[in-house]
mmCIF file of C-alpha atoms in Angstrom:
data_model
loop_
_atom_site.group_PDB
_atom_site.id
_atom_site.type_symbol
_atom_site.label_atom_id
_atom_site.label_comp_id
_atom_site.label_asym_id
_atom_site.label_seq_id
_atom_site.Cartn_x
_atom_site.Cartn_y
_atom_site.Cartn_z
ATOM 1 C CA UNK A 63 -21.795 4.250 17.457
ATOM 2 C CA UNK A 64 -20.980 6.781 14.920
ATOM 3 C CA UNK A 65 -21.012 6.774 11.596
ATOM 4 C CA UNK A 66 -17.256 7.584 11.307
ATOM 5 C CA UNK A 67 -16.382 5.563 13.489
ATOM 6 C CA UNK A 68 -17.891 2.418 11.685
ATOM 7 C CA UNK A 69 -16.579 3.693 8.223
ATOM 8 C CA UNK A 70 -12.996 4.053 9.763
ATOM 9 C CA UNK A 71 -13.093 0.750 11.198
ATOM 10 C CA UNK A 72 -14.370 -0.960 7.875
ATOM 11 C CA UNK A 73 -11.743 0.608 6.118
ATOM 12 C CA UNK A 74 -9.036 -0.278 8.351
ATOM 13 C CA UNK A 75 -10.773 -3.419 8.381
ATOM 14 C CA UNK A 76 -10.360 -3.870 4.257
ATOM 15 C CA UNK A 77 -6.715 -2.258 4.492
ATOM 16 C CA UNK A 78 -5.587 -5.257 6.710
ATOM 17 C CA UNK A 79 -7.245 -7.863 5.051
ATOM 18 C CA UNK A 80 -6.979 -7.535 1.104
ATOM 19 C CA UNK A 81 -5.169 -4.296 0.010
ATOM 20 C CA UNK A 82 -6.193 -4.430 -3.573
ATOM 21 C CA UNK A 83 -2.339 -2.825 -4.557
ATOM 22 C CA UNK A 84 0.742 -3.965 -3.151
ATOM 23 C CA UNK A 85 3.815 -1.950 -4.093
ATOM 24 C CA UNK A 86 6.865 -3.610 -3.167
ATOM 25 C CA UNK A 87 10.042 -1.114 -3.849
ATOM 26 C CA UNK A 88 13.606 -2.444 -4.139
ATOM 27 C CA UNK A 89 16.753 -0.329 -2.787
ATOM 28 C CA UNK A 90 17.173 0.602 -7.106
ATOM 29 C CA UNK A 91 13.942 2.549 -6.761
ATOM 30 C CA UNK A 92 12.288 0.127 -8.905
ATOM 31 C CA UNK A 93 9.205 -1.422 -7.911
ATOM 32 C CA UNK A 94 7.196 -4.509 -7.467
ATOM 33 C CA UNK A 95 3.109 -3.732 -8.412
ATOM 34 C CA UNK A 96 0.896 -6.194 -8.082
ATOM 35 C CA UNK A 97 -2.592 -5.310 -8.516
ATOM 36 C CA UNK A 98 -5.863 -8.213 -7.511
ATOM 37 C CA UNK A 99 -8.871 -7.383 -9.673
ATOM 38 C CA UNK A 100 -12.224 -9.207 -10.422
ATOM 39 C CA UNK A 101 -13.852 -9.809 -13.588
ATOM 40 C CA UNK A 102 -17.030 -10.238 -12.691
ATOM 41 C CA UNK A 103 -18.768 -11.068 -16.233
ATOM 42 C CA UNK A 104 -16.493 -13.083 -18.895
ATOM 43 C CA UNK A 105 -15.094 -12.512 -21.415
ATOM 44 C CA UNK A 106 -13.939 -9.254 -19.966
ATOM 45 C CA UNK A 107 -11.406 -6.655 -20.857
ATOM 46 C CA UNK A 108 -9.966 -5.527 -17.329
ATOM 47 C CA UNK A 109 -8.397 -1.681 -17.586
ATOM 48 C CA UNK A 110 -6.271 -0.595 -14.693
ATOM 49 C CA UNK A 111 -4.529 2.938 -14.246
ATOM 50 C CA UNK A 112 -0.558 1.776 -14.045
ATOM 51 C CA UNK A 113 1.401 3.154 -11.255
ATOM 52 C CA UNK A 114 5.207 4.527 -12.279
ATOM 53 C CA UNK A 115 6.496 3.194 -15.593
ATOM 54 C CA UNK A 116 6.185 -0.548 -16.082
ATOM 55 C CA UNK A 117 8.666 -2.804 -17.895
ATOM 56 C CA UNK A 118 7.736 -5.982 -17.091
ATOM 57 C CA UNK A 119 4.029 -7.216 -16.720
ATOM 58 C CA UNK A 120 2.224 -10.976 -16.481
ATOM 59 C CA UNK A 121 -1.240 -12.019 -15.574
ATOM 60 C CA UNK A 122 -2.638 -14.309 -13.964
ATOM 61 C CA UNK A 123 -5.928 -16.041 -13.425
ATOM 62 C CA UNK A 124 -6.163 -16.925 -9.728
ATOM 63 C CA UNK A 125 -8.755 -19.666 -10.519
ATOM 64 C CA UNK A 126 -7.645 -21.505 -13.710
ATOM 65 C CA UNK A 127 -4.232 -20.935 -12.928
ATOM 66 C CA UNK A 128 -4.072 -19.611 -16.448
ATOM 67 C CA UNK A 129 -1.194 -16.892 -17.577
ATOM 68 C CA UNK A 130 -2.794 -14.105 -19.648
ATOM 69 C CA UNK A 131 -1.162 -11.096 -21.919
ATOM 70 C CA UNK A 132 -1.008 -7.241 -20.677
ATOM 71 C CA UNK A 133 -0.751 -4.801 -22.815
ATOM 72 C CA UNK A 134 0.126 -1.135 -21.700
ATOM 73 C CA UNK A 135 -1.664 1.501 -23.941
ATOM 74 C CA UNK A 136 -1.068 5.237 -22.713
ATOM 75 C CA UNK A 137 -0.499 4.489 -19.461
ATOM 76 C CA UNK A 138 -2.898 1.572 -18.804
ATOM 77 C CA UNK A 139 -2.916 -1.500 -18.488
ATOM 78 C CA UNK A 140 -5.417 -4.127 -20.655
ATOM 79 C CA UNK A 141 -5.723 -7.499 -19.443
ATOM 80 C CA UNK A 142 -8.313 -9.535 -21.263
ATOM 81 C CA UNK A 143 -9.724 -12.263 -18.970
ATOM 82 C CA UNK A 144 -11.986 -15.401 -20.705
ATOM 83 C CA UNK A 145 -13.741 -16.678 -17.570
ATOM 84 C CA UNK A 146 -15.176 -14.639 -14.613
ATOM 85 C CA UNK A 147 -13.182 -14.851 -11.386
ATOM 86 C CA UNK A 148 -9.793 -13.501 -9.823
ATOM 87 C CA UNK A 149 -7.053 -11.944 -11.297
ATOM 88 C CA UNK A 150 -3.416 -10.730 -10.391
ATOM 89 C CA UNK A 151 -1.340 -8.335 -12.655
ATOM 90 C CA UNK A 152 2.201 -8.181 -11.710
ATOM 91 C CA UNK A 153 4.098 -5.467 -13.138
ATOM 92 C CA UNK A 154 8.105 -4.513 -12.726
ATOM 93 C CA UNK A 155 8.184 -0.419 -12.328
ATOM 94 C CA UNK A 156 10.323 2.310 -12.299
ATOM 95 C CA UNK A 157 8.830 4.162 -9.361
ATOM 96 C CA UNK A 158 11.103 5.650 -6.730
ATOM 97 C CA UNK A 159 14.007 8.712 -7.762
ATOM 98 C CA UNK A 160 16.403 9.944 -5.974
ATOM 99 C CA UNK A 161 17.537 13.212 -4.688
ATOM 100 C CA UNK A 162 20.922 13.307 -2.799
ATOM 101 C CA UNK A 163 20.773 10.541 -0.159
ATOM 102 C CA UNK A 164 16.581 11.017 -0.020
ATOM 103 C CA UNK A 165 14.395 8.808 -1.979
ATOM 104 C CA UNK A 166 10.789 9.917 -3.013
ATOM 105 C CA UNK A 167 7.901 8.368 -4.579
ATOM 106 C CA UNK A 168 4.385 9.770 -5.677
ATOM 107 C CA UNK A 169 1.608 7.889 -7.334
ATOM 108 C CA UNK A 170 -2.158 7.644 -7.368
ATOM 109 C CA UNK A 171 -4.322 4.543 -7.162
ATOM 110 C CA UNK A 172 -7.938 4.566 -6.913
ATOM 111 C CA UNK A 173 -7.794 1.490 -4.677
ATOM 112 C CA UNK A 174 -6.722 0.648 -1.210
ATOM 113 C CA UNK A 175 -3.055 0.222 -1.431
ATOM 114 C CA UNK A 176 -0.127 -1.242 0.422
ATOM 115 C CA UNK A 177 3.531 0.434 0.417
ATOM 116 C CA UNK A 178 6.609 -1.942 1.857
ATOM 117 C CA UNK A 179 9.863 0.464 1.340
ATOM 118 C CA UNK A 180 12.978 -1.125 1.148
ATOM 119 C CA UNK A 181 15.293 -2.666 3.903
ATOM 120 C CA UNK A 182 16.183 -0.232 6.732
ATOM 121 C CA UNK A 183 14.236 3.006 4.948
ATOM 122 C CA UNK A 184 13.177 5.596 7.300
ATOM 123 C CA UNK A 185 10.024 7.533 6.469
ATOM 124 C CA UNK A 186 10.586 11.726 6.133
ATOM 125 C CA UNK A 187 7.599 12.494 4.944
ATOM 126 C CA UNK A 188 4.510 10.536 4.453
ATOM 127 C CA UNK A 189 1.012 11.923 2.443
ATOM 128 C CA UNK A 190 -1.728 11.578 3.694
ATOM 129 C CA UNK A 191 -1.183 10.211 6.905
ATOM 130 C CA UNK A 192 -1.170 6.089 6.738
ATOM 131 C CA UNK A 193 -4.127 4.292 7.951
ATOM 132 C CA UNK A 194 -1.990 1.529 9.145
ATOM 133 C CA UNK A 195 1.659 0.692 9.607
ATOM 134 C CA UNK A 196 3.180 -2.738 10.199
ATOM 135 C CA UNK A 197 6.825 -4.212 10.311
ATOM 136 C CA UNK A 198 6.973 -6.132 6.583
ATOM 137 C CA UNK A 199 9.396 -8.650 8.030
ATOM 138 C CA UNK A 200 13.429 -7.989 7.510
ATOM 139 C CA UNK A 201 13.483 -4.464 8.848
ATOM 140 C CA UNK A 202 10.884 -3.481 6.213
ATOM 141 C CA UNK A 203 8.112 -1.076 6.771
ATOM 142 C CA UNK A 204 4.688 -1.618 5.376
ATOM 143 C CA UNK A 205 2.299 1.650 4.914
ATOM 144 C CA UNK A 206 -1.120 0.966 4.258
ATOM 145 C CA UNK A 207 -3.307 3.622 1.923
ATOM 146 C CA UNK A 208 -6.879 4.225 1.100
ATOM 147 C CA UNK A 209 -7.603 5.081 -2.700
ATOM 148 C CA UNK A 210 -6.084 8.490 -3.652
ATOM 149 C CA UNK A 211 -2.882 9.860 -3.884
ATOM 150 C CA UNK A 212 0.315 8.822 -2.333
ATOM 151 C CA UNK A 213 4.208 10.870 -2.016
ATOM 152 C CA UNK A 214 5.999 9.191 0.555
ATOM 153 C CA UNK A 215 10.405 10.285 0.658
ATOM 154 C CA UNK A 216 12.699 8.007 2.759
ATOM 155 C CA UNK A 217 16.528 7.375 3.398
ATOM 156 C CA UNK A 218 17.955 4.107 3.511
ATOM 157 C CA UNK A 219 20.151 3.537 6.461
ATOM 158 C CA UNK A 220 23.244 1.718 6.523
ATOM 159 C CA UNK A 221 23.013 -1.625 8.507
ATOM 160 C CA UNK A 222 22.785 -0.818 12.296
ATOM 161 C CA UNK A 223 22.575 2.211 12.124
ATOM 162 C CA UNK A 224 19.992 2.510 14.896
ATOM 163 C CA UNK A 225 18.600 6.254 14.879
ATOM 164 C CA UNK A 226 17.349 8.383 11.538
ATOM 165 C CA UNK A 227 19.475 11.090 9.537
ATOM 166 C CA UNK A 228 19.160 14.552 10.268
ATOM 167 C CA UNK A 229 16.277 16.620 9.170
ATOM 168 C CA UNK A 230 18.521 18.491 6.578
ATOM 169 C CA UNK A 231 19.983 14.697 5.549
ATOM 170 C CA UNK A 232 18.591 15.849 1.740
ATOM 171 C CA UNK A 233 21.505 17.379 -0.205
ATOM 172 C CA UNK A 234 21.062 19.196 -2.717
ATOM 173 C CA UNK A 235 17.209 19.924 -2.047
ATOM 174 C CA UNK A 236 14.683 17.744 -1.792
ATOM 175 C CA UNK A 237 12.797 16.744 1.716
ATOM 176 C CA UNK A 238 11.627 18.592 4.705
ATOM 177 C CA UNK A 239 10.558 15.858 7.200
ATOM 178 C CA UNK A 240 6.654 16.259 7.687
ATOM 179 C CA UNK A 241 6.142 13.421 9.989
ATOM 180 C CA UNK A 242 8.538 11.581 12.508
ATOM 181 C CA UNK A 243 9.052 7.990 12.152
ATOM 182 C CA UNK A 244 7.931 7.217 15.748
ATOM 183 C CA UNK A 245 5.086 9.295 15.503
ATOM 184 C CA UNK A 246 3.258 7.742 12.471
ATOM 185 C CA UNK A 247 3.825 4.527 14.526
ATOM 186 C CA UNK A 248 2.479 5.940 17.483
ATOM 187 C CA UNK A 249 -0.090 7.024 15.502
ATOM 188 C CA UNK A 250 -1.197 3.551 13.951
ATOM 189 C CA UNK A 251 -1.000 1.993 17.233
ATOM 190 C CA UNK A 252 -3.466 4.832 18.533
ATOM 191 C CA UNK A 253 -6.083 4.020 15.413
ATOM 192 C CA UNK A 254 -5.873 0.077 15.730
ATOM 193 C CA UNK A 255 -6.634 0.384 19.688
ATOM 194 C CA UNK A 256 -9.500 3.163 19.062
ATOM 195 C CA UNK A 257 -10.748 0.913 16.300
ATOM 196 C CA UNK A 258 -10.516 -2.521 18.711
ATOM 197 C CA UNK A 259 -12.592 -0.539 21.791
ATOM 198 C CA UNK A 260 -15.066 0.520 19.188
ATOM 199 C CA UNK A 261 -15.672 -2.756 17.459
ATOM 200 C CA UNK A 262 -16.187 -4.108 21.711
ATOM 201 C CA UNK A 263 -18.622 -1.385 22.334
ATOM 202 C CA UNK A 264 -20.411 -2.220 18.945
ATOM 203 C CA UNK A 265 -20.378 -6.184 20.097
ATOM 204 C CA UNK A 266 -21.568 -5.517 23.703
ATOM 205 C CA UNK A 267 -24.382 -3.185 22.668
ATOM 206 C CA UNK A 268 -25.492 -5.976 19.734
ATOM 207 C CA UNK A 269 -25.570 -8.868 22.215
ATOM 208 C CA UNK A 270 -26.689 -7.436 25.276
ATOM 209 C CA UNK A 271 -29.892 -8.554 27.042
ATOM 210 C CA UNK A 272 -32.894 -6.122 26.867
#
């Protein structure tokens, strides 16, 4: 099997399974960041690039159950931890802005991250491509990243409305669609079945009798 092939499907593997960044954004623009880190050693000082401008941050130690401080310092974030194990910072951001009737956000994150837009938002133009995309649950769409950076602009449709905007729906500037709704979901569908016949050929050629 090649190499790629295994690297792609470990990393659409980790995508699915533990996303170390989930950013949750709210029809405002703002955003929900929640970032799951490890200290490995204790007592530890855990530093973490933010992404947009937080407002609002907590900690907390996924083991002890124990809420720790955050402090923000030029754009990162400083969580001291006193005992080794898992930890989730939670953050309130102002992420998204808006242009006309288009939405558009850009961040990097040098982790594996996951993107749910708000209700009934419809992708114009997504960067890179996703590795994954799921329904979030309550007409939500979840795009999922590898580490790097990530611009993704969207409308927000009015409640049953059933097909997207125009291509020039961006007044006053803004987006050129890049990438078609139906295509990046096309797309994921085509990587999670490629990925599923190559982990079968990788079983069937470990377990098959000399």
């Amino acid at each position: 099997m090649p190499a790629s092939a295994v690297l792609a499907l470990a990393l659409l593997l980790t995508l699915i399974t533990a996303p170390a960044v989930r950013v949750e954004v709210a029809g405002s623009g703002d955003a929900l960041v929640s970032y799951f880190l490890r200290a490995g050693d204790a007592p530890a000082v855990l530093a973490e690039p933010a992404i947009g401008e937080p407002y609002f941050c907590h900690a907390l130690h996924l083991g002890t159950g124990e809420e720790l401080p955050v402090e923000l310092e030029g754009g990162t974030l400083k969580v001291v931890v006193p005992s080794a194990g898992d930890v989730e910072v939670e953050c309130v951001t102002a992420l998204a802005s808006k242009t006309g009737r288009v939405w558009s956000l850009e961040f990097s994150s040098r982790h594996p991250v996951e993107v749910v837009l708000p209700e009934n938002a419809v992708t114009l133009a997504v960067e890179p491509e996703p590795a994954l995309i799921q329904l979030a649950g309550g007409n939500r769409v979840s795009l999922f990243f590898g580490p790097g950076k990530v611009r993704v602009e969207y409308v927000i449709l009015p409640p049953g409305q059933a097909s997207p905007p125009p291509a020039d729906a961006a007044e006053g500037g803004g987006a050129v669609p890049s990438l078609a709704y139906a295509a990046l979901a096309l797309a994921a569908v085509a990587a999670i079945v490629a990925a599923a016949a190559a982990f079968w050929l990788l079983r069937q050629r470990k377990f098959r009798r000399p």
